[in-house]
XYZ file of C-alpha atoms in Angstrom:
106
model
C 0.000 0.000 0.000
C 1.379 3.393 -0.981
C 0.474 6.851 0.262
C 0.392 9.561 -2.386
C 2.479 12.307 -0.812
C 1.891 15.562 -2.670
C 5.078 16.990 -1.142
C 7.182 14.117 -2.474
C 9.025 15.389 -5.539
C 11.813 12.791 -5.510
C 12.891 11.927 -9.043
C 15.547 9.735 -10.587
C 18.312 12.174 -11.607
C 19.131 9.962 -14.621
C 15.648 9.505 -16.140
C 13.611 12.215 -14.413
C 10.994 9.602 -13.447
C 9.285 9.552 -10.062
C 10.795 7.301 -7.388
C 8.833 5.042 -5.046
C 10.110 5.293 -1.450
C 9.847 2.405 1.020
C 10.887 2.344 4.663
C 13.650 0.384 6.351
C 11.288 -2.450 7.302
C 10.249 -3.078 3.697
C 13.807 -2.526 2.426
C 14.964 -5.278 4.771
C 12.316 -7.684 3.450
C 13.157 -6.900 -0.183
C 16.952 -6.787 0.042
C 18.184 -7.857 3.473
C 19.614 -4.385 4.100
C 19.519 -3.268 7.731
C 18.607 0.185 9.070
C 22.333 0.692 9.782
C 23.113 -0.094 6.114
C 20.522 2.456 5.000
C 21.918 5.135 7.327
C 25.328 4.767 5.670
C 24.369 4.609 1.984
C 27.767 5.449 0.499
C 29.501 2.580 2.293
C 26.606 0.184 1.529
C 26.663 0.808 -2.253
C 28.513 -2.416 -3.093
C 26.360 -4.671 -0.910
C 23.899 -5.532 -3.689
C 24.492 -5.303 -7.459
C 22.442 -2.497 -8.994
C 22.260 -0.261 -5.928
C 22.682 3.429 -6.639
C 22.400 6.701 -4.782
C 19.556 9.209 -5.150
C 20.097 12.714 -3.724
C 17.210 14.071 -1.678
C 16.200 16.710 0.836
C 13.367 16.779 3.334
C 12.088 18.752 6.288
C 14.869 18.674 8.861
C 17.337 17.126 6.396
C 18.555 19.692 3.861
C 20.818 17.240 2.027
C 21.084 13.466 1.935
C 21.372 10.306 -0.138
C 19.066 7.315 -0.359
C 19.985 3.910 -1.679
C 17.793 2.847 -4.581
C 17.420 -0.064 -6.971
C 15.257 -0.696 -10.024
C 12.593 -3.292 -9.305
C 11.312 -5.128 -12.367
C 7.879 -5.893 -10.963
C 6.043 -3.473 -8.684
C 2.297 -3.380 -8.187
C 0.405 -0.445 -6.691
C -3.332 -0.925 -6.970
C -4.031 -1.866 -10.582
C -0.749 -0.405 -11.864
C 2.087 -2.851 -12.537
C 5.512 -2.065 -13.882
C 9.181 -1.451 -13.328
C 10.206 1.466 -11.155
C 13.100 2.797 -9.146
C 12.593 2.085 -5.435
C 14.480 4.157 -2.858
C 15.022 2.958 0.707
C 14.433 5.368 3.600
C 16.557 4.637 6.698
C 13.496 4.685 8.974
C 10.082 3.017 9.060
C 7.656 5.246 7.158
C 4.453 4.425 9.047
C 4.618 2.654 12.402
C 0.843 2.149 12.362
C 1.117 -0.018 9.234
C -1.346 1.963 7.113
C 1.072 2.162 4.185
C 4.450 0.730 3.188
C 5.519 3.240 0.551
C 5.357 6.880 -0.491
C 4.859 8.116 -3.999
C 4.400 11.522 -5.475
C 2.859 12.612 -8.744
C 1.669 9.960 -11.187
C 3.182 6.491 -11.317
């Protein structure tokens, strides 16, 4: 389940496409990366083939990097496709209402 976050303008700097963001809990299930790995993205780059860095900024964090990887098969509602998924170093929603954030149109 993804929450459409109208303030989320994160885009892939290579393609300009929107990026889906998942929290540390989901990142761990998908990749095995730990919250500590996600908090040190530069040193974690080589842990999994295909990982890359996405620059971002947010409230309280004027500059940062998120690890990201292209997932071949993502489904959000009726939409299915390939998209770049970035991994936040924290859990996005402790109440479990959503597992991902997206902005704009996917």
